[in-house]
Coordinates of C-alpha atoms and ligand atoms in Angstrom, one line a residue:
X1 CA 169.5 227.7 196.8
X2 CA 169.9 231.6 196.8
X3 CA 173.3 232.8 196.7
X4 CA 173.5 234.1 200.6
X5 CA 171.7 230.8 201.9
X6 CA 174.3 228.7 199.9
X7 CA 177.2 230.9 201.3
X8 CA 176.0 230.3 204.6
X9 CA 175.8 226.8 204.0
X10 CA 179.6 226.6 202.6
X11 CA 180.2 228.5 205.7
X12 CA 179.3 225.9 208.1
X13 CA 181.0 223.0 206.1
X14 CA 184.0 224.4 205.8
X15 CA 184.0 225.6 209.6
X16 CA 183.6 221.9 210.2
X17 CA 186.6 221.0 208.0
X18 CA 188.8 223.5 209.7
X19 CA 187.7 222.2 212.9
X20 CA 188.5 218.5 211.9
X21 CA 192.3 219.9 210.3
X22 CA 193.1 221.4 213.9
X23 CA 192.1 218.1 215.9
X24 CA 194.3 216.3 213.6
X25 CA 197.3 218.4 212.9
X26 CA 197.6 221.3 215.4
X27 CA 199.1 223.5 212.8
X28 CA 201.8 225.7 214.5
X29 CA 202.4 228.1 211.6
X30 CA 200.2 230.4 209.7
X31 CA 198.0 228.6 207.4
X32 CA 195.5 229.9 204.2
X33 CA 192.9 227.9 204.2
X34 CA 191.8 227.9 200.2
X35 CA 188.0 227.1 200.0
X36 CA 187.8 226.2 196.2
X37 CA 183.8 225.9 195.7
X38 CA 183.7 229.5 196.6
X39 CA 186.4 230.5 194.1
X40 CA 184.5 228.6 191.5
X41 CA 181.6 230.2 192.2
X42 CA 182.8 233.8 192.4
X43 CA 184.6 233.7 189.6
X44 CA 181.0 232.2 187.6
X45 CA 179.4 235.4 188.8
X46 CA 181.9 237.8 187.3
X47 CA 181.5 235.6 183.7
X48 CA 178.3 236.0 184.0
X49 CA 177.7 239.5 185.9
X50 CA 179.8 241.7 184.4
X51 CA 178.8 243.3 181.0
X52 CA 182.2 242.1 179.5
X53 CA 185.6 240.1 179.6
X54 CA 186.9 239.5 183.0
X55 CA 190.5 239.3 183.6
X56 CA 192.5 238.3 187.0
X57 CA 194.8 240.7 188.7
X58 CA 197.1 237.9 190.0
X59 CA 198.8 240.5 192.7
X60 CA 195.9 239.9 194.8
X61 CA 196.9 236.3 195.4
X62 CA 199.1 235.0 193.0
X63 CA 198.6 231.2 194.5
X64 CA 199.0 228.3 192.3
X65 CA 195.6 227.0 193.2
X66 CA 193.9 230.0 193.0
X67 CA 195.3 230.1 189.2
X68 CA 194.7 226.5 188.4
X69 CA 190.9 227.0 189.9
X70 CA 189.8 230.2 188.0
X71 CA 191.7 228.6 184.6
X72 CA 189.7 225.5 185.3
X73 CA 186.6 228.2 185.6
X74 CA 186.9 229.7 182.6
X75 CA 189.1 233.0 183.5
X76 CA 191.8 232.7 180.9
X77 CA 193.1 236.1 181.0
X78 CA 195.2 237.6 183.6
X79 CA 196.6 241.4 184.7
X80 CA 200.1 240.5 185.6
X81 CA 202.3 243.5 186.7
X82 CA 206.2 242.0 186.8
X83 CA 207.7 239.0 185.1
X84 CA 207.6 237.0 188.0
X85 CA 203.7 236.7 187.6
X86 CA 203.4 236.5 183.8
X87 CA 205.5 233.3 184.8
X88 CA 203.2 231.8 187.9
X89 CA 200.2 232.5 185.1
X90 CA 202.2 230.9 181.9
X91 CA 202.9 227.6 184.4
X92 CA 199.3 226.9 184.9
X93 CA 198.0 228.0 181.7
X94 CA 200.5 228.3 178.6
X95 CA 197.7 230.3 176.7
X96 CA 196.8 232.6 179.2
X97 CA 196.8 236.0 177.7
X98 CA 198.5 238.4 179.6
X99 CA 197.7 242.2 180.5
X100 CA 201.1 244.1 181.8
X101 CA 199.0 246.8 183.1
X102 CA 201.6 247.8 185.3
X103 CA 202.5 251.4 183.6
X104 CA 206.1 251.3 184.8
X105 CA 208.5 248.9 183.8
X106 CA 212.3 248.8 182.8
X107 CA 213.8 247.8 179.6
X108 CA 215.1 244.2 180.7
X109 CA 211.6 243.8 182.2
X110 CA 209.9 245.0 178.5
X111 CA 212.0 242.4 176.5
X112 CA 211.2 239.6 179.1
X113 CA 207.5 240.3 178.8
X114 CA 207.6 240.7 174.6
X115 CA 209.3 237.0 174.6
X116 CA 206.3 236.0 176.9
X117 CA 203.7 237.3 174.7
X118 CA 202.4 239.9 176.7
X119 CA 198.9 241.1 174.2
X120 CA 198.4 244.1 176.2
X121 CA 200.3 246.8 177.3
X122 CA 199.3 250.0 179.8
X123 CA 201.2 253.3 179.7
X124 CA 200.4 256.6 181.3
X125 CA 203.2 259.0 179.9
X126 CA 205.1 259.3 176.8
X127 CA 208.7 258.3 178.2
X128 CA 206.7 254.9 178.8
X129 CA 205.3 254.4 175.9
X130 CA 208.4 255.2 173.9
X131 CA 210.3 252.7 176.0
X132 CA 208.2 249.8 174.9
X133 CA 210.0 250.3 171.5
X134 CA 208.6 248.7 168.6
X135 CA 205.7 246.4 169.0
X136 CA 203.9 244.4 166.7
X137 CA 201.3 246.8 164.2
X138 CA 197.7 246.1 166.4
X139 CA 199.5 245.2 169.8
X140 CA 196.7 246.9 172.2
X141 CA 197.9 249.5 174.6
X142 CA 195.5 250.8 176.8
X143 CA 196.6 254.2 178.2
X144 CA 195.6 254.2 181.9
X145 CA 193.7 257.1 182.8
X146 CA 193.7 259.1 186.4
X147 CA 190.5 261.4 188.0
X148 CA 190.9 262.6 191.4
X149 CA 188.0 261.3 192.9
X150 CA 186.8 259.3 196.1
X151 CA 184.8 256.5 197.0
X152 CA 187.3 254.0 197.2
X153 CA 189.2 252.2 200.6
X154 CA 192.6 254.3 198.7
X155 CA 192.9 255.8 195.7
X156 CA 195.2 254.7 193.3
X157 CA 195.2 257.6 191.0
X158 CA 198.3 259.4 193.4
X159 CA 200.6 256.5 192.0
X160 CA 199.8 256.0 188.1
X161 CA 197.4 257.2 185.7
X162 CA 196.9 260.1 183.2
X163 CA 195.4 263.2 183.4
X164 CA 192.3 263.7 180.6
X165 CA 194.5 265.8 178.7
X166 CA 197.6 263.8 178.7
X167 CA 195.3 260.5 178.1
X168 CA 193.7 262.4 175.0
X169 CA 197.8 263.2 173.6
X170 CA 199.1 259.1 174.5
X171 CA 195.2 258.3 172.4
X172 CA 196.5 260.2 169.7
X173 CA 200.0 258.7 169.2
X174 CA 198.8 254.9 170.0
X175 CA 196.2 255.3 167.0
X176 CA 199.5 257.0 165.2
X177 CA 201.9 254.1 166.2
X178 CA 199.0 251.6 164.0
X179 CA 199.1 250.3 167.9
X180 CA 195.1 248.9 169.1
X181 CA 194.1 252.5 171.3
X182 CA 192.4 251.3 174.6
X183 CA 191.9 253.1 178.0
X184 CA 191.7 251.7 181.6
X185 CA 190.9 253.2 184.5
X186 CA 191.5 251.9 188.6
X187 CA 188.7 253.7 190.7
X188 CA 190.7 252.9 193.7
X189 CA 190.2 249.1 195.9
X190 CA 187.3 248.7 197.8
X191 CA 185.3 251.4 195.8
X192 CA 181.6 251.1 196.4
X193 CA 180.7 254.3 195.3
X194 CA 178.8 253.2 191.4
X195 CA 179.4 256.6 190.2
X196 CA 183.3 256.7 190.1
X197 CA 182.6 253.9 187.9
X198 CA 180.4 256.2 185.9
X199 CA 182.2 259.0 186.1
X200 CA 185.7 257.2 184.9
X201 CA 183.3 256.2 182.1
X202 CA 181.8 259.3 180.7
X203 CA 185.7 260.9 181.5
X204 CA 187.2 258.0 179.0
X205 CA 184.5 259.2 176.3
X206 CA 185.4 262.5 176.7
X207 CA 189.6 261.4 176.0
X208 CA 188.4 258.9 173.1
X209 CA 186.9 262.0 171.6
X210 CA 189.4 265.0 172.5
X211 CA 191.6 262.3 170.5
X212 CA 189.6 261.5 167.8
X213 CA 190.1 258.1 168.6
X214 CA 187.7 255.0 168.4
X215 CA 188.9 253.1 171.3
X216 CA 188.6 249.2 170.4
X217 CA 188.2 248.4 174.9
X218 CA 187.6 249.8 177.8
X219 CA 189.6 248.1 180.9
X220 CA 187.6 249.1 184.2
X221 CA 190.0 247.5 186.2
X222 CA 189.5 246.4 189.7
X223 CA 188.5 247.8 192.7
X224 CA 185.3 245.8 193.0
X225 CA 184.4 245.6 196.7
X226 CA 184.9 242.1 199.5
X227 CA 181.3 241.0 199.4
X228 CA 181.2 242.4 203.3
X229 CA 181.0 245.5 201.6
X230 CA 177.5 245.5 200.4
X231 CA 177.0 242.0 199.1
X232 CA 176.1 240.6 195.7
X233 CA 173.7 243.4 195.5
X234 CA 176.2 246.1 195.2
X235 CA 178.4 244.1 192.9
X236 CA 175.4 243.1 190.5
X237 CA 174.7 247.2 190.9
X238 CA 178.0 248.6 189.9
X239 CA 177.9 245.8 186.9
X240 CA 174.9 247.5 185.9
X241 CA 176.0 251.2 186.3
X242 CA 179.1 250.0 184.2
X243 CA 176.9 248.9 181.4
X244 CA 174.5 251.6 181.6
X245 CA 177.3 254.0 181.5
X246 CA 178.7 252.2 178.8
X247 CA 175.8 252.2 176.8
X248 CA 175.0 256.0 177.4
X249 CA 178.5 257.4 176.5
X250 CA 179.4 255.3 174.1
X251 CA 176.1 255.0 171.5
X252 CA 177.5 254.8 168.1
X253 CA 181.0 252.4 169.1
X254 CA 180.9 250.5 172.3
X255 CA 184.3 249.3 173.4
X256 CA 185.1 245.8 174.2
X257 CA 184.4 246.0 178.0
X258 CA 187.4 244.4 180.5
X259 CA 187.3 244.0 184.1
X260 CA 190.6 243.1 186.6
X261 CA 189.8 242.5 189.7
X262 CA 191.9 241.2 191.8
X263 CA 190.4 241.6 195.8
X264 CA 186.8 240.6 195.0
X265 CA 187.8 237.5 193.1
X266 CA 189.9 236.1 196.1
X267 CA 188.9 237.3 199.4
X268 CA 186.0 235.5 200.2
X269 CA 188.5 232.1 198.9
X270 CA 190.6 231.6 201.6
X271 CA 190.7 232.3 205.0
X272 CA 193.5 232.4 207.4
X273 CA 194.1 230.3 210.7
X274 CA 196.7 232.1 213.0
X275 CA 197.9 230.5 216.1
X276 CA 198.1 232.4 220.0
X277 CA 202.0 231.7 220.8
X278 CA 201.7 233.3 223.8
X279 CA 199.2 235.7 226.3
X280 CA 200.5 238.9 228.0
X281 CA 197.9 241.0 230.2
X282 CA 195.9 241.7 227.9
X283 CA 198.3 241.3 224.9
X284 CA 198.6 238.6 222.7
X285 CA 201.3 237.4 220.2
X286 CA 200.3 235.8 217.6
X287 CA 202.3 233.1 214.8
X288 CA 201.8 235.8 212.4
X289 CA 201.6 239.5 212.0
X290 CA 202.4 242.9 210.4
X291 CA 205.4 241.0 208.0
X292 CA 203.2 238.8 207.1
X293 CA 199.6 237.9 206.0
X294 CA 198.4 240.9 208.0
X295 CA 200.4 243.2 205.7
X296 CA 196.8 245.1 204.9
X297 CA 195.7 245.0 208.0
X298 CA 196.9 248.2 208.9
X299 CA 195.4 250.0 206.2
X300 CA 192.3 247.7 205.8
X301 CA 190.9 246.1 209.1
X302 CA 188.2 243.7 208.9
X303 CA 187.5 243.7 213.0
X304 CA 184.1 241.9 212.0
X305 CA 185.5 238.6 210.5
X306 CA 187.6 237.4 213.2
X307 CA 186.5 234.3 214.7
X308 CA 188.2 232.7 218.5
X309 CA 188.7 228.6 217.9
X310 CA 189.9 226.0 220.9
X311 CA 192.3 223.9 220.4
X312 CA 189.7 221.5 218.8
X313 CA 188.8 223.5 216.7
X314 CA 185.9 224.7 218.8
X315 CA 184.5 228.3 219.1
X316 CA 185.2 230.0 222.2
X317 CA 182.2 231.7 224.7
X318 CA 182.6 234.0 227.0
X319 CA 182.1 237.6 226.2
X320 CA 185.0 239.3 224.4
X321 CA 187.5 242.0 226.0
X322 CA 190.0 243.8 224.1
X323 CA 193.5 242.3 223.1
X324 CA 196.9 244.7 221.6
X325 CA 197.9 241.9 219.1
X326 CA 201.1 241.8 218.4
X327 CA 203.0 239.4 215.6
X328 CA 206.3 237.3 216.1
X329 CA 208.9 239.5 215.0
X330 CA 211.0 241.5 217.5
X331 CA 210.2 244.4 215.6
X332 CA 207.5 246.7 218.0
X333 CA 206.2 248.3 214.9
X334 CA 204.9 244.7 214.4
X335 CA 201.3 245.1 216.2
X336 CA 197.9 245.5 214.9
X337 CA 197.0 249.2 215.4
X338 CA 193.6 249.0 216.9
X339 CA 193.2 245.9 219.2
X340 CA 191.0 243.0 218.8
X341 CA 188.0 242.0 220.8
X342 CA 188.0 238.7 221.4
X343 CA 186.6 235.7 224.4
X344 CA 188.4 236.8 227.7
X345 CA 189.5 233.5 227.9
X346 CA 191.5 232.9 224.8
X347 CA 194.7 231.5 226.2
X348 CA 198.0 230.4 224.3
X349 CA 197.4 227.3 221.6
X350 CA 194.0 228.6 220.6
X351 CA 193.2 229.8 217.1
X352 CA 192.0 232.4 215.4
X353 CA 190.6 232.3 212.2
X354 CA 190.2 235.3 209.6
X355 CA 187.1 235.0 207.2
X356 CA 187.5 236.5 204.1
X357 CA 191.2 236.9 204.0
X358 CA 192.3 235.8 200.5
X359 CA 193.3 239.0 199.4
X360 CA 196.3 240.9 199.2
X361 CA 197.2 238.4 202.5
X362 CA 199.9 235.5 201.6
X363 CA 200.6 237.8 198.9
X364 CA 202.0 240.1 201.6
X365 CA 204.2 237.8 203.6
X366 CA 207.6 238.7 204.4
X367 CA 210.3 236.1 205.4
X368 CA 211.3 239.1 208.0
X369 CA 213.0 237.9 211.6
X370 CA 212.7 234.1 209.5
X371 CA 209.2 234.0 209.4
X372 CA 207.5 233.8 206.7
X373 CA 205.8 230.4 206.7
X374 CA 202.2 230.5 205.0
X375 CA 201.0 227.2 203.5
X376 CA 198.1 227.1 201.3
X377 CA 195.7 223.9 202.5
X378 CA 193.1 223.4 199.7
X379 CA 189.9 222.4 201.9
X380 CA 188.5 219.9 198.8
X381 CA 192.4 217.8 199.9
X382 CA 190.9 217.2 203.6
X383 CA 188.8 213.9 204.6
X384 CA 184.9 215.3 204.7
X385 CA 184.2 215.6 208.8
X386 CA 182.0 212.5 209.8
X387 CA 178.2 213.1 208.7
X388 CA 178.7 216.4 207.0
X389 CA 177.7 216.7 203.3
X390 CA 178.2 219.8 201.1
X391 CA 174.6 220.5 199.8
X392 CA 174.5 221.8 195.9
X393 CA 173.4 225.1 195.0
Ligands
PLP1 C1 196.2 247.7 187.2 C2 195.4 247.0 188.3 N1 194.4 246.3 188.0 C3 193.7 245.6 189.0 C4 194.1 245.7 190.3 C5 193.3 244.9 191.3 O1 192.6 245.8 192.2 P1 191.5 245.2 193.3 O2 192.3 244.2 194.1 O3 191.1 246.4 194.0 O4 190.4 244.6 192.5 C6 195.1 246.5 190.7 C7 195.5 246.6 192.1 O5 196.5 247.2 192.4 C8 195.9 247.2 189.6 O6 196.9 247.9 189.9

């Protein structure tokens, strides 16, 4: 089965498994919905898509499912950026190896992450790099390298990175140090634009060189775009443009290729079901909000994934009107900025389910006002719905 027909398929089972948890349970709080067949199978088409190693940035959804599934894939190797994560990795998988490529840390946080094994390190200034004191001789640190450049949902390169010139100096005094001289890059989350990819490329060519520095990898971090944004297609295309690039600007000593991704690994996972608490003229507040797994929302809608369930479980007709959406805090800031079209007749007790919502979601949750309740229900731990049957890909 193609990959779209199969997704489809997965789709429709799962939608009956969500409908069968609802009959029988009624949940009242937030709930992710983790939907392991599709982690499995995303996480088979980066090991085999992308031109290189493939790392998980566990900020995107640090769940211990979601770690115990892509271990048991074969992801092995994780972008962890604070102690906290290096430990939800090291419980699941003791030999994970572990990629602090958060450029900013403080001392106590450096000497927790050396007793953890961290094997590589990302810095984007001097004052950094100095800080991580001595290190073992062939320790990689990959100096993380900043363009301004669009393409992406937003850019990351306002926060951290290097400019060419700075990379180029941090190069030059990694190779010194008898440290393992890398680069990485962030083109910014939701980028769909190929040639930021190519651009960062040919850039990090030009900084291994200004150096005079063979870099031993090339970390193109994340960014890789939620398949609603242009499908397997576009992800199989910017693996390609990464590997042309790759090829092109780096003939004579090709890098050990890494990618990080973090959203494209885990939306598509886990969905979330959200619960109408009550129904206003044309205003409803919802179980969960803002201060919790709609943190992104605000920044990143996804208008198009939003689906209205009965109290069975059951989709709901009627055509759809506009609803302000508000969450369960008493805070007024907490409300969705644009409203949501949904059945006229949703009413309080029915659901509403969130496709594609395993990113940067239950990551985001607050305990804000007491709330703060977001369970993670593994669909493969649910009785199959009567006469239903997965069907293999
Ligand atoms: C260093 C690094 N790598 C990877 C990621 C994951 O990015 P994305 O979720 O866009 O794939 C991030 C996100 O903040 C990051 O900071």
């Amino acid at each position: 089965m193609v990959a779209g027909a199969q997704d489809n398929t997965d789709a429709r089972f799962d939608r009956a498994r969500v409908a069968t948890l609802i009959q029988s349970t009624q949940p009242d709080d937030p709930l992710a919905i983790l939907r392991p067949e599709v982690l499995r199978r995303t996480a088979h088409s980066f090991l085999r898509g992308f031109p290189g190693q493939v790392s998980y940035a566990v900020k995107a959804n640090p769940a211990p499912d979601i770690l115990h599934i892509l271990v048991q894939s074969g992801i092995t190797v994780f972008d962890v950026a604070s102690v906290p994560e290096m430990l939800a990795v090291r419980a699941i998988c003791p030999s994970a190896r572990l990629h602090y490529h958060n450029p900013v840390r403080s001392l106590s946080e450096i000497a927790q992450a050396k007793a953890l094994g961290v094997a590589s390190w990302s810095v984007d200034r001097m004052s950094e790099l100095d800080k991580l004191g001595d290190l073992p001789k062939g320790t990689e640190v990959a100096v993380r390298l900043s363009l301004r450049r669009g393409g992406a949902a937003y850019d990351f390169g306002s926060k951290f990175g290097a400019a060419p010139d700075v990379a180029a100096d941090l190069l030059r005094v990694v190779a010194a140090r008898g440290l393992t001289p890398s680069l990485t890059f962030h083109p910014g989350t939701q980028c769909t634009d190929p040639t930021s990819w190519a651009d960062y490329i040919a850039a990090s060519a030009d900084v291994a060189k200004a150096a005079g520095v063979t870099l031993a990898s090339l970390n193109v971090g994340g960014g890789f775009p939620s398949l609603p944004r242009g499908g397997a297609a576009l992800r199989q295309r910017l693996f390609d443009t990464i590997d042309a690039a790759t090829q092109a600007h780096f003939p004579n000593a090709t890098p050990q290729l890494w990618c990080e991704p973090g959203r494209a690994m885990v939306a598509e996972a886990t969905w979330l079901l959200l619960r109408v608490k009550a129904r206003g003229d044309g205003v409803l507040t919802l179980n969960d909000g803002l201060y919790g797994a709609l943190g992104e929302w605000r920044d990143m809608p996804v208008p198009s994934r939003l689906i209205a369930l009965d109290a069975q479980g059951q989709p709901l007709a009627g055509s759809p009107k506009p609803f302000i959406i508000f969450g369960p805090t008493c805070d007024s800031l907490d409300r969705v900025p644009d409203p949501w079209r949904l059945p006229a007749a949703i009413a309080e007790g029915d659901y509403i389910l969130i496709t594609g919502a395993g990113a940067y979601s239950l990551a985001l949750v607050t305990p804000f006002n007491g709330y703060g309740t977001c369970d993670l229900v593994n669909l493969d731990s649910l009785p199959d719905p009567s006469g239903q049957c997965r069907l293999a890909g």
